[in-house]
């Protein structure tokens, strides 16, 4: 009995972790543990012997059990101490300097316009950048011989030799998303579609890839008046000036009738553009009432539904709002430019909390 006591108390005190300790417990007190087996031998003893040995065995069992529990608690404390020491954090250390990355002005402006239109009940719709010529042109009432097909300086995708179906195109505008959104959702509908578009063009204000924002609102009785209010509301919120003034100029787009181009009042002072004052006008977008043929192509009954659409350049909006002179630099990935014109990564623009602060 003394041998057993010494053996197991030594094993308990020597156990370095809870798993080892559990092994010791099983070896002594488990179903097939050494002490449990001894207990079983009691049956073969005469009554006197059994009583004495049984009592002693029980004491031994209790003693080992106690030692096990004490050791287990001690090991737990030690583990917790080690973890606390390991995960120690000095909350008085200064914060990290400004995060390294910045939000690109195109992303920032995309978030800003999305926030403004979401506030007016517009959802965001998307479409593919590689588009069939039906969606990019035909469905938008741009016939094959229409000059707009050439004006758009379209990039065509290659077809396999012998495949004489019309080639897909890199979409030249976000207007095809109008068709896709109406096909998917029908009317009434209120969506914006921000995204990349492509045209063969390259100078200070043009890049072969740029970003547009399409808008579409279709319902029973939507009119030009609604279009005007929405665009004025948008410009006021986006440029963050109360006194914005817009000028609607009659224009022509195949997919709208009537069509209007919209200019915003501005001034140029020492190369600095000011929105909302002065004698200048700057064109910012195209718009109009969606052409019945466009509604029809998208499966919406033009006798029951009508509405407006508009399209504007997101990069151009960014240039105007943040005074960025050259569009080509937008896509150069020059770190100095990104640091200068980029936005803090955690400032999400909201209409209520401020768009660009
Ligand atoms: N898709 C036209 C472009 O890229 C812009 C545009 C004009 C979109 C008038 C419209 C619209 O939705 O109504 O030049």
Short mmCIF file of C-alpha atoms and ligand atoms in Angstrom, two decimals:
data_model
loop_
_atom_site.label_atom_id
_atom_site.label_comp_id
_atom_site.label_asym_id
_atom_site.label_seq_id
_atom_site.Cartn_x
_atom_site.Cartn_y
_atom_site.Cartn_z
CA UNK A 1 0.00 0.00 0.00
CA UNK A 2 2.84 2.35 0.86
CA UNK A 3 4.56 1.49 -2.38
CA UNK A 4 1.42 2.33 -4.29
CA UNK A 5 1.02 5.61 -2.43
CA UNK A 6 4.57 6.70 -3.10
CA UNK A 7 4.46 5.63 -6.69
CA UNK A 8 1.27 7.51 -7.57
CA UNK A 9 1.89 10.63 -5.50
CA UNK A 10 5.26 10.92 -7.24
CA UNK A 11 3.66 10.45 -10.67
CA UNK A 12 1.02 13.08 -9.87
CA UNK A 13 3.47 15.65 -8.71
CA UNK A 14 5.72 14.96 -11.69
CA UNK A 15 2.97 15.38 -14.34
CA UNK A 16 3.81 18.37 -16.51
CA UNK A 17 0.47 18.83 -18.27
CA UNK A 18 -3.17 17.83 -18.01
CA UNK A 19 -2.92 14.98 -20.52
CA UNK A 20 -0.13 13.27 -18.55
CA UNK A 21 -2.08 13.80 -15.35
CA UNK A 22 -5.12 12.11 -16.91
CA UNK A 23 -2.93 9.12 -17.83
CA UNK A 24 -1.83 8.87 -14.21
CA UNK A 25 -5.44 9.01 -13.04
CA UNK A 26 -6.43 6.18 -15.38
CA UNK A 27 -3.42 4.07 -14.35
CA UNK A 28 -4.41 4.35 -10.69
CA UNK A 29 -8.14 4.86 -10.47
CA UNK A 30 -9.47 4.04 -13.94
CA UNK A 31 -11.62 0.95 -14.45
CA UNK A 32 -8.51 -1.14 -15.02
CA UNK A 33 -6.31 1.03 -12.81
CA UNK A 34 -3.98 -0.56 -10.34
CA UNK A 35 -5.96 0.50 -7.29
CA UNK A 36 -9.28 -0.47 -8.80
CA UNK A 37 -7.92 -3.94 -9.49
CA UNK A 38 -6.80 -4.21 -5.89
CA UNK A 39 -10.32 -3.33 -4.81
CA UNK A 40 -11.59 -6.29 -6.76
CA UNK A 41 -9.34 -8.64 -4.84
CA UNK A 42 -11.23 -7.76 -1.64
CA UNK A 43 -13.93 -10.31 -2.52
CA UNK A 44 -11.52 -13.15 -2.08
CA UNK A 45 -10.46 -12.12 1.43
CA UNK A 46 -11.87 -13.23 4.74
CA UNK A 47 -14.15 -10.66 6.40
CA UNK A 48 -11.66 -9.22 8.86
CA UNK A 49 -8.92 -8.85 6.34
CA UNK A 50 -11.37 -7.41 3.87
CA UNK A 51 -12.52 -4.72 6.26
CA UNK A 52 -9.06 -3.57 7.14
CA UNK A 53 -7.73 -3.65 3.61
CA UNK A 54 -10.88 -2.09 2.16
CA UNK A 55 -10.69 0.88 4.50
CA UNK A 56 -7.01 1.40 3.77
CA UNK A 57 -7.57 1.15 0.03
CA UNK A 58 -10.36 3.71 0.21
CA UNK A 59 -8.15 6.11 2.11
CA UNK A 60 -5.44 5.64 -0.46
CA UNK A 61 -7.89 6.19 -3.26
CA UNK A 62 -9.14 9.41 -1.66
CA UNK A 63 -5.63 10.61 -1.09
CA UNK A 64 -4.61 10.07 -4.70
CA UNK A 65 -7.83 11.60 -5.91
CA UNK A 66 -7.20 14.70 -3.83
CA UNK A 67 -3.65 14.97 -5.12
CA UNK A 68 -4.91 14.64 -8.69
CA UNK A 69 -7.44 17.45 -8.24
CA UNK A 70 -4.95 19.75 -6.61
CA UNK A 71 -2.44 19.13 -9.38
CA UNK A 72 -5.07 19.66 -12.03
CA UNK A 73 -6.02 23.04 -10.59
CA UNK A 74 -2.36 24.03 -10.37
CA UNK A 75 -1.74 23.05 -13.99
CA UNK A 76 -4.80 25.02 -15.10
CA UNK A 77 -3.62 28.12 -13.27
CA UNK A 78 -0.18 27.81 -14.78
CA UNK A 79 -1.65 27.45 -18.28
CA UNK A 80 -3.82 30.53 -17.79
CA UNK A 81 -0.86 32.51 -16.47
CA UNK A 82 1.21 31.52 -19.48
CA UNK A 83 -1.58 32.51 -21.85
CA UNK A 84 -2.14 35.85 -20.17
CA UNK A 85 1.55 36.55 -20.35
CA UNK A 86 1.62 35.53 -23.99
CA UNK A 87 -1.36 37.63 -25.04
CA UNK A 88 -0.38 40.64 -23.04
CA UNK A 89 -1.16 43.88 -24.84
CA UNK A 90 -0.13 47.39 -23.93
CA UNK A 91 -3.24 49.40 -24.72
CA UNK A 92 -1.37 52.61 -23.99
CA UNK A 93 0.89 52.18 -27.03
CA UNK A 94 0.33 54.85 -29.70
CA UNK A 95 -1.91 53.79 -32.64
CA UNK A 96 -0.36 52.81 -35.94
CA UNK A 97 0.36 55.64 -38.33
CA UNK A 98 -2.12 56.12 -41.24
CA UNK A 99 -2.75 52.85 -43.06
CA UNK A 100 -0.44 52.41 -46.05
CA UNK A 101 -3.06 51.86 -48.73
CA UNK A 102 -5.55 54.44 -49.96
CA UNK A 103 -8.87 54.26 -51.76
CA UNK A 104 -8.58 55.22 -55.43
CA UNK A 105 -10.61 58.31 -56.39
CA UNK A 106 -12.65 56.21 -58.84
CA UNK A 107 -13.61 53.81 -56.04
CA UNK A 108 -14.30 56.71 -53.70
CA UNK A 109 -16.54 58.50 -56.20
CA UNK A 110 -18.23 55.19 -57.03
CA UNK A 111 -19.07 54.80 -53.33
CA UNK A 112 -20.23 58.40 -53.10
CA UNK A 113 -22.62 58.22 -56.06
CA UNK A 114 -23.91 54.84 -54.92
CA UNK A 115 -24.63 56.26 -51.45
CA UNK A 116 -26.48 59.24 -52.93
CA UNK A 117 -28.63 57.20 -55.29
CA UNK A 118 -29.27 54.50 -52.70
CA UNK A 119 -30.68 57.28 -50.55
CA UNK A 120 -33.12 58.06 -53.38
CA UNK A 121 -34.21 54.42 -53.65
CA UNK A 122 -31.96 53.21 -56.50
CA UNK A 123 -30.51 49.69 -56.29
CA UNK A 124 -27.20 48.75 -57.90
CA UNK A 125 -27.31 46.59 -61.06
CA UNK A 126 -24.43 44.96 -62.91
CA UNK A 127 -23.67 43.55 -66.33
CA UNK A 128 -20.71 41.91 -68.09
CA UNK A 129 -17.86 43.95 -69.54
CA UNK A 130 -17.67 41.64 -72.55
CA UNK A 131 -21.07 42.22 -74.09
CA UNK A 132 -22.93 40.91 -77.12
CA UNK A 133 -23.47 43.54 -79.80
CA UNK A 134 -27.21 43.06 -79.35
CA UNK A 135 -27.08 44.35 -75.76
CA UNK A 136 -24.48 47.01 -76.48
CA UNK A 137 -26.17 48.34 -79.65
CA UNK A 138 -29.32 46.78 -81.15
CA UNK A 139 -31.39 46.59 -77.97
CA UNK A 140 -30.54 50.25 -77.37
CA UNK A 141 -31.99 51.18 -80.75
CA UNK A 142 -28.56 51.65 -82.32
CA UNK A 143 -29.05 50.05 -85.75
CA UNK A 144 -26.11 48.34 -87.51
CA UNK A 145 -25.61 51.24 -89.88
CA UNK A 146 -26.01 53.84 -87.12
CA UNK A 147 -23.01 56.20 -86.93
CA UNK A 148 -22.87 55.71 -83.14
CA UNK A 149 -21.35 52.29 -83.77
CA UNK A 150 -18.35 54.00 -85.33
CA UNK A 151 -18.36 56.94 -82.95
CA UNK A 152 -17.98 54.62 -80.02
CA UNK A 153 -14.61 53.39 -81.34
CA UNK A 154 -15.51 49.90 -80.30
CA UNK A 155 -13.09 47.14 -79.31
CA UNK A 156 -14.27 43.90 -80.93
CA UNK A 157 -13.53 40.45 -79.56
CA UNK A 158 -12.13 37.87 -81.97
CA UNK A 159 -14.31 35.04 -83.31
CA UNK A 160 -12.90 31.71 -84.37
CA UNK A 161 -12.13 31.42 -88.07
CA UNK A 162 -15.31 30.52 -89.95
CA UNK A 163 -17.63 31.77 -87.18
CA UNK A 164 -19.43 34.64 -88.85
CA UNK A 165 -21.79 35.59 -86.03
CA UNK A 166 -21.36 39.25 -84.99
CA UNK A 167 -18.39 39.54 -82.63
CA UNK A 168 -18.82 40.37 -78.97
CA UNK A 169 -17.55 43.77 -77.91
CA UNK A 170 -15.98 45.33 -74.86
CA UNK A 171 -19.00 47.33 -73.79
CA UNK A 172 -18.69 50.92 -74.92
CA UNK A 173 -21.08 52.22 -72.26
CA UNK A 174 -23.05 51.02 -69.24
CA UNK A 175 -26.37 51.45 -71.08
CA UNK A 176 -26.68 47.69 -71.89
CA UNK A 177 -27.18 47.15 -68.16
CA UNK A 178 -30.52 48.96 -68.59
CA UNK A 179 -31.66 46.12 -70.83
CA UNK A 180 -30.34 43.37 -68.58
CA UNK A 181 -31.85 44.92 -65.46
CA UNK A 182 -35.28 45.32 -67.08
CA UNK A 183 -35.17 41.78 -68.44
CA UNK A 184 -34.32 40.46 -65.00
CA UNK A 185 -36.68 42.60 -62.96
CA UNK A 186 -39.29 44.09 -65.27
CA UNK A 187 -41.06 47.31 -64.31
CA UNK A 188 -41.30 49.28 -62.10
CA UNK A 189 -37.55 49.55 -61.62
CA UNK A 190 -35.05 52.02 -60.21
CA UNK A 191 -31.39 51.10 -60.64
CA UNK A 192 -27.95 52.56 -61.14
CA UNK A 193 -25.15 50.65 -62.83
CA UNK A 194 -21.58 51.77 -62.18
CA UNK A 195 -18.84 50.01 -64.12
CA UNK A 196 -15.96 49.86 -66.57
CA UNK A 197 -16.42 50.71 -70.22
CA UNK A 198 -13.99 50.66 -73.15
CA UNK A 199 -13.31 52.83 -76.19
CA UNK A 200 -10.32 53.26 -78.46
CA UNK A 201 -9.32 56.69 -77.27
CA UNK A 202 -6.37 58.14 -75.41
CA UNK A 203 -5.50 61.73 -74.48
CA UNK A 204 -5.53 63.96 -71.42
CA UNK A 205 -9.23 63.44 -70.85
CA UNK A 206 -9.71 60.03 -72.46
CA UNK A 207 -8.47 56.55 -71.58
CA UNK A 208 -9.27 53.29 -73.42
CA UNK A 209 -10.87 52.02 -70.21
CA UNK A 210 -12.92 54.35 -68.05
CA UNK A 211 -15.92 54.25 -65.74
CA UNK A 212 -19.53 55.20 -66.26
CA UNK A 213 -22.59 55.40 -64.12
CA UNK A 214 -25.90 54.51 -65.71
CA UNK A 215 -29.24 55.41 -64.13
CA UNK A 216 -32.68 54.04 -64.96
CA UNK A 217 -36.11 54.71 -63.45
CA UNK A 218 -39.23 53.18 -64.98
CA UNK A 219 -42.75 53.43 -63.60
CA UNK A 220 -46.29 54.34 -64.72
CA UNK A 221 -45.94 58.10 -64.91
CA UNK A 222 -42.29 59.13 -64.62
CA UNK A 223 -41.52 62.31 -66.54
CA UNK A 224 -38.66 64.66 -67.43
CA UNK A 225 -39.56 66.61 -64.29
CA UNK A 226 -38.57 63.60 -62.16
CA UNK A 227 -35.34 63.30 -64.13
CA UNK A 228 -34.54 66.95 -63.52
CA UNK A 229 -35.21 66.72 -59.78
CA UNK A 230 -33.17 63.54 -59.35
CA UNK A 231 -30.18 64.97 -61.22
CA UNK A 232 -30.28 68.29 -59.36
CA UNK A 233 -30.56 66.47 -56.07
CA UNK A 234 -27.66 64.27 -57.09
CA UNK A 235 -25.40 67.19 -58.08
CA UNK A 236 -26.18 69.10 -54.91
CA UNK A 237 -25.26 66.09 -52.79
CA UNK A 238 -22.26 65.04 -54.87
CA UNK A 239 -20.53 68.40 -55.28
CA UNK A 240 -21.52 69.36 -51.73
CA UNK A 241 -22.65 72.84 -52.76
CA UNK A 242 -26.17 74.12 -52.15
CA UNK A 243 -26.47 76.39 -55.15
CA UNK A 244 -25.82 74.00 -58.03
CA UNK A 245 -27.44 75.03 -61.28
CA UNK A 246 -28.06 72.68 -64.15
CA UNK A 247 -28.83 73.44 -67.77
CA UNK A 248 -30.71 70.89 -69.86
CA UNK A 249 -29.73 71.13 -73.52
CA UNK A 250 -31.72 69.29 -76.18
CA UNK A 251 -29.59 66.55 -77.68
CA UNK A 252 -29.86 63.20 -79.39
CA UNK A 253 -29.27 59.64 -78.25
CA UNK A 254 -30.77 56.66 -80.06
CA UNK A 255 -31.99 55.13 -76.79
CA UNK A 256 -33.85 58.18 -75.44
CA UNK A 257 -36.58 60.41 -76.79
CA UNK A 258 -36.53 63.26 -75.99
CA UNK A 259 -32.84 63.46 -75.05
CA UNK A 260 -30.96 66.07 -73.09
CA UNK A 261 -27.38 66.77 -72.25
CA UNK A 262 -26.89 68.33 -68.87
CA UNK A 263 -24.40 71.09 -68.09
CA UNK A 264 -23.46 72.37 -64.66
CA UNK A 265 -22.71 76.04 -63.88
CA UNK A 266 -19.06 76.57 -63.03
CA UNK A 267 -16.16 79.00 -63.14
CA UNK A 268 -12.48 78.66 -63.87
CA UNK A 269 -10.28 80.68 -61.56
CA UNK A 270 -6.50 80.36 -62.05
CA UNK A 271 -6.96 76.86 -63.36
CA UNK A 272 -9.19 76.05 -60.40
CA UNK A 273 -12.69 74.85 -61.20
CA UNK A 274 -15.55 76.05 -58.99
CA UNK A 275 -18.94 74.36 -59.24
CA UNK A 276 -22.13 76.35 -58.72
CA UNK A 277 -20.87 79.83 -59.63
CA UNK A 278 -19.55 81.83 -62.58
CA UNK A 279 -20.46 82.12 -66.25
CA UNK A 280 -19.15 78.79 -67.51
CA UNK A 281 -21.04 75.60 -68.26
CA UNK A 282 -19.55 72.14 -68.18
CA UNK A 283 -21.23 69.13 -69.69
CA UNK A 284 -21.55 66.34 -67.16
CA UNK A 285 -24.00 63.78 -68.49
CA UNK A 286 -26.42 62.53 -71.12
CA UNK A 287 -30.02 61.68 -70.34
CA UNK A 288 -33.56 61.43 -71.61
CA UNK A 289 -36.82 59.52 -71.59
CA UNK A 290 -36.21 55.87 -72.41
CA UNK A 291 -37.15 55.15 -76.04
CA UNK A 292 -40.20 52.86 -76.48
CA UNK A 293 -38.11 50.55 -78.66
CA UNK A 294 -35.64 50.11 -75.80
CA UNK A 295 -38.42 49.18 -73.39
CA UNK A 296 -39.77 46.76 -75.97
CA UNK A 297 -36.37 45.13 -76.51
CA UNK A 298 -36.15 44.57 -72.76
CA UNK A 299 -39.63 43.04 -72.58
CA UNK A 300 -41.33 46.01 -70.92
CA UNK A 301 -44.64 47.22 -72.41
CA UNK A 302 -44.08 50.81 -73.61
CA UNK A 303 -47.82 51.51 -73.53
CA UNK A 304 -47.93 50.81 -69.81
CA UNK A 305 -44.53 52.01 -68.60
CA UNK A 306 -42.21 54.96 -69.12
CA UNK A 307 -39.23 56.53 -67.44
CA UNK A 308 -35.86 58.17 -67.69
CA UNK A 309 -32.24 57.12 -68.07
CA UNK A 310 -28.95 58.91 -67.73
CA UNK A 311 -25.27 58.16 -68.12
CA UNK A 312 -22.22 59.95 -66.79
CA UNK A 313 -18.48 59.42 -66.48
CA UNK A 314 -17.34 58.50 -62.98
CA UNK A 315 -13.70 59.39 -63.67
CA UNK A 316 -14.82 62.73 -65.02
CA UNK A 317 -16.87 63.38 -61.89
CA UNK A 318 -13.78 62.58 -59.82
CA UNK A 319 -11.65 64.99 -61.88
CA UNK A 320 -14.21 67.76 -61.45
CA UNK A 321 -14.82 67.26 -57.75
CA UNK A 322 -11.25 66.67 -56.62
CA UNK A 323 -9.40 68.86 -59.14
CA UNK A 324 -7.47 66.06 -60.83
CA UNK A 325 -6.14 67.35 -64.15
CA UNK A 326 -5.11 64.29 -66.17
CA UNK A 327 -7.23 61.19 -66.66
CA UNK A 328 -4.35 59.01 -67.82
CA UNK A 329 -2.72 59.24 -64.38
CA UNK A 330 -5.79 57.51 -62.92
CA UNK A 331 -4.59 54.19 -64.27
CA UNK A 332 -0.79 54.52 -64.01
CA UNK A 333 -0.64 53.06 -60.48
CA UNK A 334 1.98 55.64 -59.54
CA UNK A 335 2.28 55.40 -55.74
CA UNK A 336 2.94 59.12 -55.35
CA UNK A 337 -0.25 59.92 -57.25
CA UNK A 338 -2.23 57.36 -55.27
CA UNK A 339 -0.99 58.78 -51.98
CA UNK A 340 -1.79 62.31 -53.07
CA UNK A 341 -5.27 61.73 -54.48
CA UNK A 342 -6.25 58.59 -52.53
CA UNK A 343 -8.73 58.52 -49.66
CA UNK A 344 -8.38 57.12 -46.16
CA UNK A 345 -9.34 53.46 -46.25
CA UNK A 346 -11.87 53.47 -43.42
CA UNK A 347 -13.89 56.59 -44.28
CA UNK A 348 -17.02 55.20 -45.90
CA UNK A 349 -19.02 57.92 -47.62
CA UNK A 350 -22.63 58.26 -46.49
CA UNK A 351 -25.21 60.92 -47.26
CA UNK A 352 -25.88 61.55 -43.58
CA UNK A 353 -22.31 61.30 -42.33
CA UNK A 354 -20.60 63.23 -45.12
CA UNK A 355 -19.37 62.02 -48.48
CA UNK A 356 -15.77 63.10 -48.67
CA UNK A 357 -14.72 64.27 -45.25
N1 LIG B 1 -24.53 55.76 -73.18
C1 LIG B 1 -24.20 57.14 -73.41
C2 LIG B 1 -22.70 57.27 -73.72
O1 LIG B 1 -21.97 56.43 -73.36
C3 LIG B 1 -24.54 58.00 -72.24
C4 LIG B 1 -26.00 58.11 -72.03
C5 LIG B 1 -26.74 59.10 -72.61
C6 LIG B 1 -26.65 57.19 -71.23
C7 LIG B 1 -28.08 59.23 -72.43
C8 LIG B 1 -28.05 57.28 -71.06
C9 LIG B 1 -28.75 58.32 -71.65
O2 LIG B 1 -28.71 56.43 -70.28
O3 LIG B 1 -30.08 58.42 -71.44
O4 LIG B 1 -22.32 58.23 -74.30
#
